[in-house]
PDB file of C-alpha atoms in Angstrom:
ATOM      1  CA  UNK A1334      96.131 130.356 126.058  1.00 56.00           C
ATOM      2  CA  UNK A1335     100.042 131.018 125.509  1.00 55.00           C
ATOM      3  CA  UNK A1336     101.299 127.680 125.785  1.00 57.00           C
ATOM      4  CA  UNK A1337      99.857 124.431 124.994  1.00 60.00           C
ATOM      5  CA  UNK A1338      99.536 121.855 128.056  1.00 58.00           C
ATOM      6  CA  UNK A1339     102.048 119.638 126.997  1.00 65.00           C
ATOM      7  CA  UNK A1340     104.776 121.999 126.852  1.00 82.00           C
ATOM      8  CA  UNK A1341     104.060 123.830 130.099  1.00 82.00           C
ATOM      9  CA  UNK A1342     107.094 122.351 131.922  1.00 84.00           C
ATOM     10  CA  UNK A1343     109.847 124.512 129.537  1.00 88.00           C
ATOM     11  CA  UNK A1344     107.647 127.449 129.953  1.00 90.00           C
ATOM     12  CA  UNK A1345     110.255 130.208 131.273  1.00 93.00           C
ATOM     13  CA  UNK A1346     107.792 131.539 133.663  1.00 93.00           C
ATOM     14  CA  UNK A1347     107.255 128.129 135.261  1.00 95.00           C
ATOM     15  CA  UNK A1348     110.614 128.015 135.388  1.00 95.00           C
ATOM     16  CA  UNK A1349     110.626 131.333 137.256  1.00 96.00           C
ATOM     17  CA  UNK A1350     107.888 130.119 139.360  1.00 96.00           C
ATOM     18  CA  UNK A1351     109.302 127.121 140.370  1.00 96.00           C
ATOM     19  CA  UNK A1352     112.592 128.966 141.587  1.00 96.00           C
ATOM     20  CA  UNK A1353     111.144 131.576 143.340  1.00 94.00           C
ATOM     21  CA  UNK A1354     109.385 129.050 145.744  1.00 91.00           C
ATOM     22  CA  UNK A1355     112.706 128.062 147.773  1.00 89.00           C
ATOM     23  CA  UNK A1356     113.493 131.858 147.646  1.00 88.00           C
ATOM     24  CA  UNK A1357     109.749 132.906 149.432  1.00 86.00           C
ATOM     25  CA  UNK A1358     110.712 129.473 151.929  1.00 84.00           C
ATOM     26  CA  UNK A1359     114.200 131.319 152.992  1.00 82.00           C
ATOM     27  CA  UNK A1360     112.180 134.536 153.420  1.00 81.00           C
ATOM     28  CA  UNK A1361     109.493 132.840 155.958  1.00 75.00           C
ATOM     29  CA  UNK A1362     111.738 131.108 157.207  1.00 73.00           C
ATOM     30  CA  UNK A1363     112.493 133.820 159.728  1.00 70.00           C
ATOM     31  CA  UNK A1364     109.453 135.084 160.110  1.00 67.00           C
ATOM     32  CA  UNK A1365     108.000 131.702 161.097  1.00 61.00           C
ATOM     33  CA  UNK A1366     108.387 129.501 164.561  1.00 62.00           C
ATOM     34  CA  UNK A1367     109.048 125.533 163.493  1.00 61.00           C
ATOM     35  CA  UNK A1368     106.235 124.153 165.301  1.00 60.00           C
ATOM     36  CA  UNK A1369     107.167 120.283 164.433  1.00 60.00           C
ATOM     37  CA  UNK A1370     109.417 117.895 165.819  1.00 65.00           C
ATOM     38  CA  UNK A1371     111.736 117.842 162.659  1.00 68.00           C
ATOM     39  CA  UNK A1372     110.567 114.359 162.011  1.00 74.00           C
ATOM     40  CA  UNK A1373     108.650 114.355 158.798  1.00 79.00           C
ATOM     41  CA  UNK A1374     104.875 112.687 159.364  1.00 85.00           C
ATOM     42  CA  UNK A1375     104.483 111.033 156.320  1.00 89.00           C
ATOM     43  CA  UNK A1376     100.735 110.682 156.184  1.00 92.00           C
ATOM     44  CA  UNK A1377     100.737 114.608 157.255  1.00 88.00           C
ATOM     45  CA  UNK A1378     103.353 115.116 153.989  1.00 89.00           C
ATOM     46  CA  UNK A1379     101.002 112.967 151.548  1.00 94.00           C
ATOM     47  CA  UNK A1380      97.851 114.833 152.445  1.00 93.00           C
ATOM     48  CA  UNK A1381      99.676 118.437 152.412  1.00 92.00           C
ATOM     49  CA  UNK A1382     101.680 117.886 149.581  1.00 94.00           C
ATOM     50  CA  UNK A1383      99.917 115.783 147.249  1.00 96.00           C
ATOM     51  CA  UNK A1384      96.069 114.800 148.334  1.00 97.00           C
ATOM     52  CA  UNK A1385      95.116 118.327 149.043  1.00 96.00           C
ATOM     53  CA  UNK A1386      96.838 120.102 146.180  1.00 98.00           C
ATOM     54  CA  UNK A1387      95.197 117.829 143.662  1.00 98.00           C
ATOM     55  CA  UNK A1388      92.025 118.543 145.285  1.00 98.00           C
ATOM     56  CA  UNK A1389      92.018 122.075 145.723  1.00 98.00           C
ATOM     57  CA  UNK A1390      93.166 122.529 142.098  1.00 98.00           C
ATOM     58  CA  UNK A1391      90.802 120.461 140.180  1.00 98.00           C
ATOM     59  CA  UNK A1392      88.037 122.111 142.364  1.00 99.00           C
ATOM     60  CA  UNK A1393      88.874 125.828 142.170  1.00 99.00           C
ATOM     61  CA  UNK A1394      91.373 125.693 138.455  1.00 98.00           C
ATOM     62  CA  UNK A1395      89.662 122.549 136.904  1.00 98.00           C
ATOM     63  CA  UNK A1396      85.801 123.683 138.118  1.00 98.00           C
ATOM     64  CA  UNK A1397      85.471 126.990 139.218  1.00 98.00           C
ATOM     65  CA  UNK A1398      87.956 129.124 137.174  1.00 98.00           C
ATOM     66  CA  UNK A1399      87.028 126.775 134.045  1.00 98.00           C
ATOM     67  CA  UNK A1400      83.415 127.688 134.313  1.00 98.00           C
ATOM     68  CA  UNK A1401      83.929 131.752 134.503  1.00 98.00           C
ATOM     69  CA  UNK A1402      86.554 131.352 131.636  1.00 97.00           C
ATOM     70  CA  UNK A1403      83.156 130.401 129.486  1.00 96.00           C
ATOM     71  CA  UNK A1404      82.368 133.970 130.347  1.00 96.00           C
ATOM     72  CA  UNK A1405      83.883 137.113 127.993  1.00 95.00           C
ATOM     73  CA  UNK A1406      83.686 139.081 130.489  1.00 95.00           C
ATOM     74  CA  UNK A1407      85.841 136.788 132.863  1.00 95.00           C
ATOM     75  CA  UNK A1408      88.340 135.770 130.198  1.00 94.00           C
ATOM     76  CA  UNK A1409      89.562 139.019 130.118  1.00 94.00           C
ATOM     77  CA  UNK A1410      92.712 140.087 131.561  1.00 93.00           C
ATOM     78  CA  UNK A1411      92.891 143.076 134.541  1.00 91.00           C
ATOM     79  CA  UNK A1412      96.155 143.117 135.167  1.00 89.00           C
ATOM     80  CA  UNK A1413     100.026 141.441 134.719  1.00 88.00           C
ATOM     81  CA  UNK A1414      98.366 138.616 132.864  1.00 88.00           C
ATOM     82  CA  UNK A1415      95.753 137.603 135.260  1.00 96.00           C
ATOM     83  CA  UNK A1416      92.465 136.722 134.282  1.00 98.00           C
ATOM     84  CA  UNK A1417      89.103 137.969 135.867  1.00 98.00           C
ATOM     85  CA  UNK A1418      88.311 134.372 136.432  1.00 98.00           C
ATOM     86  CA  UNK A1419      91.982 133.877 138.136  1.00 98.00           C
ATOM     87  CA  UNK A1420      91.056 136.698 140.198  1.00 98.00           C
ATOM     88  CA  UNK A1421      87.371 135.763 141.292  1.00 98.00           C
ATOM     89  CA  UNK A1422      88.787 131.980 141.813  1.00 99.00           C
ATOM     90  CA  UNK A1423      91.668 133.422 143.528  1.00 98.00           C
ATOM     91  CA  UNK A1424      89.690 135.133 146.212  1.00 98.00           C
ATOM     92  CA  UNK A1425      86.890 132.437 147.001  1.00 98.00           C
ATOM     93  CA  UNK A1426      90.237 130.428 147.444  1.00 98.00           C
ATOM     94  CA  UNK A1427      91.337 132.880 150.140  1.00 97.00           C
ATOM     95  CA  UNK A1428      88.156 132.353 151.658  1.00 97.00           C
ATOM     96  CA  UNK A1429      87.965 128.756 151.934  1.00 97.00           C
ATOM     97  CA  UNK A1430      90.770 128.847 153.561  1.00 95.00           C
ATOM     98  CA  UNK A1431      89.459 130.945 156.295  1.00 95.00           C
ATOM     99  CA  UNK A1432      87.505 127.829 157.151  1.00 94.00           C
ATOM    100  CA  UNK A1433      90.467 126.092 158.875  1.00 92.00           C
ATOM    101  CA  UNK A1434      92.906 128.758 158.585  1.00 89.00           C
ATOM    102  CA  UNK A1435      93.793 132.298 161.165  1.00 90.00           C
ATOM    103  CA  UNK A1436      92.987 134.931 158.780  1.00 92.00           C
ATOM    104  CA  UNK A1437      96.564 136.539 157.714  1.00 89.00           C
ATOM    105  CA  UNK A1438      97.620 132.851 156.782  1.00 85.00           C
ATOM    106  CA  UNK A1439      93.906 132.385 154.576  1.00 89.00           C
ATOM    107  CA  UNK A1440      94.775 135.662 153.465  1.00 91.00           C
ATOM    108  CA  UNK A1441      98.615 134.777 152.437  1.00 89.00           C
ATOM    109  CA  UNK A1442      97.240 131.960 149.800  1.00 94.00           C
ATOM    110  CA  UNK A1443      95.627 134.509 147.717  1.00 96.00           C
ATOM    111  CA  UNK A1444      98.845 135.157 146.066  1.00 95.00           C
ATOM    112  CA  UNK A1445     100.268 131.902 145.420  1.00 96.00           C
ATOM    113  CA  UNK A1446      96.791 131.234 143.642  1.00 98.00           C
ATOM    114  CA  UNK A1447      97.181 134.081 141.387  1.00 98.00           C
ATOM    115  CA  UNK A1448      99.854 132.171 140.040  1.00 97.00           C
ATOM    116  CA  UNK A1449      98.714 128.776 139.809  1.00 98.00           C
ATOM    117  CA  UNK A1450      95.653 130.219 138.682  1.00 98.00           C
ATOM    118  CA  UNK A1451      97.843 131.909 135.910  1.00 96.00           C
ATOM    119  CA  UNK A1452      99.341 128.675 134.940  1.00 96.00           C
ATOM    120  CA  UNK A1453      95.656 127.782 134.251  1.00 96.00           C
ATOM    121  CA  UNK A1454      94.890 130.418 131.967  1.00 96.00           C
ATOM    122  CA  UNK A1455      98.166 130.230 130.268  1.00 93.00           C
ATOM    123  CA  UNK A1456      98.407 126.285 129.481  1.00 93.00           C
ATOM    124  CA  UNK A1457      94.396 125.390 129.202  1.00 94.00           C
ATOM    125  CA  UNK A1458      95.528 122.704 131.767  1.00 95.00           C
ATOM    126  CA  UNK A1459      95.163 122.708 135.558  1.00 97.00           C
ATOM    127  CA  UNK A1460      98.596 120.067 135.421  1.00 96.00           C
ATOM    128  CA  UNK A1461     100.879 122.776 136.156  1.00 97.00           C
ATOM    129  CA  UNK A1462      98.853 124.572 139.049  1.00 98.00           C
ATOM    130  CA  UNK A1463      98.920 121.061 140.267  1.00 98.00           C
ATOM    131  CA  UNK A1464     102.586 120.662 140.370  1.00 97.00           C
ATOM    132  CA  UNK A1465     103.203 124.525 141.202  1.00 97.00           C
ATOM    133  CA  UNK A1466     100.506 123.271 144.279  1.00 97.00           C
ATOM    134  CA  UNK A1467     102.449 120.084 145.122  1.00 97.00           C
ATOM    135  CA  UNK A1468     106.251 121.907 145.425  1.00 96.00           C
ATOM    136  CA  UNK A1469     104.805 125.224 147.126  1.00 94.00           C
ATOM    137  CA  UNK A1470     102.953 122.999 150.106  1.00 93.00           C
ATOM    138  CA  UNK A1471     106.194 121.237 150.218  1.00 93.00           C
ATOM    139  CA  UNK A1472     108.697 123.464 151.249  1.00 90.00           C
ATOM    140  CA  UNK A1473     106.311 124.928 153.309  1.00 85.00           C
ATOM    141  CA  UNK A1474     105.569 121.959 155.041  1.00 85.00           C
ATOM    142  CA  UNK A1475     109.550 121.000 155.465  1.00 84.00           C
ATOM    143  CA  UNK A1476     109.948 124.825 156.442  1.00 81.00           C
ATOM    144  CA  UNK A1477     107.325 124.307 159.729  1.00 71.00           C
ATOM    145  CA  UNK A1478     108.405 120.557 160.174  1.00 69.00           C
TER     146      UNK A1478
END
């Protein structure tokens, strides 16, 4: 652990991580069809953007990447900073999402956990995955609106 939690949000690589979300939104944006109206749904914005984030990151940063961090072997970095455990929690992620996702889009959240799982590792708190979570389901969801 780098930073403690309560500092995380003057962390320069949440910083970074935070600005490079608008920059992967103008990237999709023309690779991806809007299939919305343009109206926002509201319910559809609180579960996407809040409900679901919060769940998905106490269950797979707060539980899952939590327990293998009580592991040596899975505290251990492999590479750039990212835990075993990030890695292993990272993938069975991916995979959930292959439950209600195409594959190349349960595929394309392996990445984006990396770095929340990252966040984990770094700050002992899942807070900032959380947040990171929240603002990256955002845009996407205003992108596909």
């Amino acid at each position: 652990m780098v930073h403690p939690a309560s500092r995380w949000f003057t962390d320069i690589h949440f910083i970074i991580a935070i600005a490079i979300g608008p920059c992967v939104w103008l990237l999709l944006r023309g690779l991806l069809q809007n299939t919305g109206s343009g109206a926002i749904d509201l319910q559809v914005l609180l579960y996407a953007c809040l409900l679901y984030p919060v769940l998905e990151e106490l269950a797979f940063r707060g539980f899952i990447q939590s327990v293998l961090l009580e592991r040596q072997w899975a505290a251990r970095r492999v590479v750039a900073g990212v835990s075993t455990a990030n890695l292993l929690t990272s993938i069975a992620f991916a995979l959930a999402h292959l439950l209600n996702q195409p594959p190349l889009w349960a595929l394309s959240v392996f990445f984006p956990s990396l770095v929340f799982g990252y966040f984990r590792d770094r700050t002992g708190s899942v807070l900032p995955s959380v947040v990171l979570h929240c603002w990256y389901n955002a845009g996407f969801y205003l992108l596909v609106r």
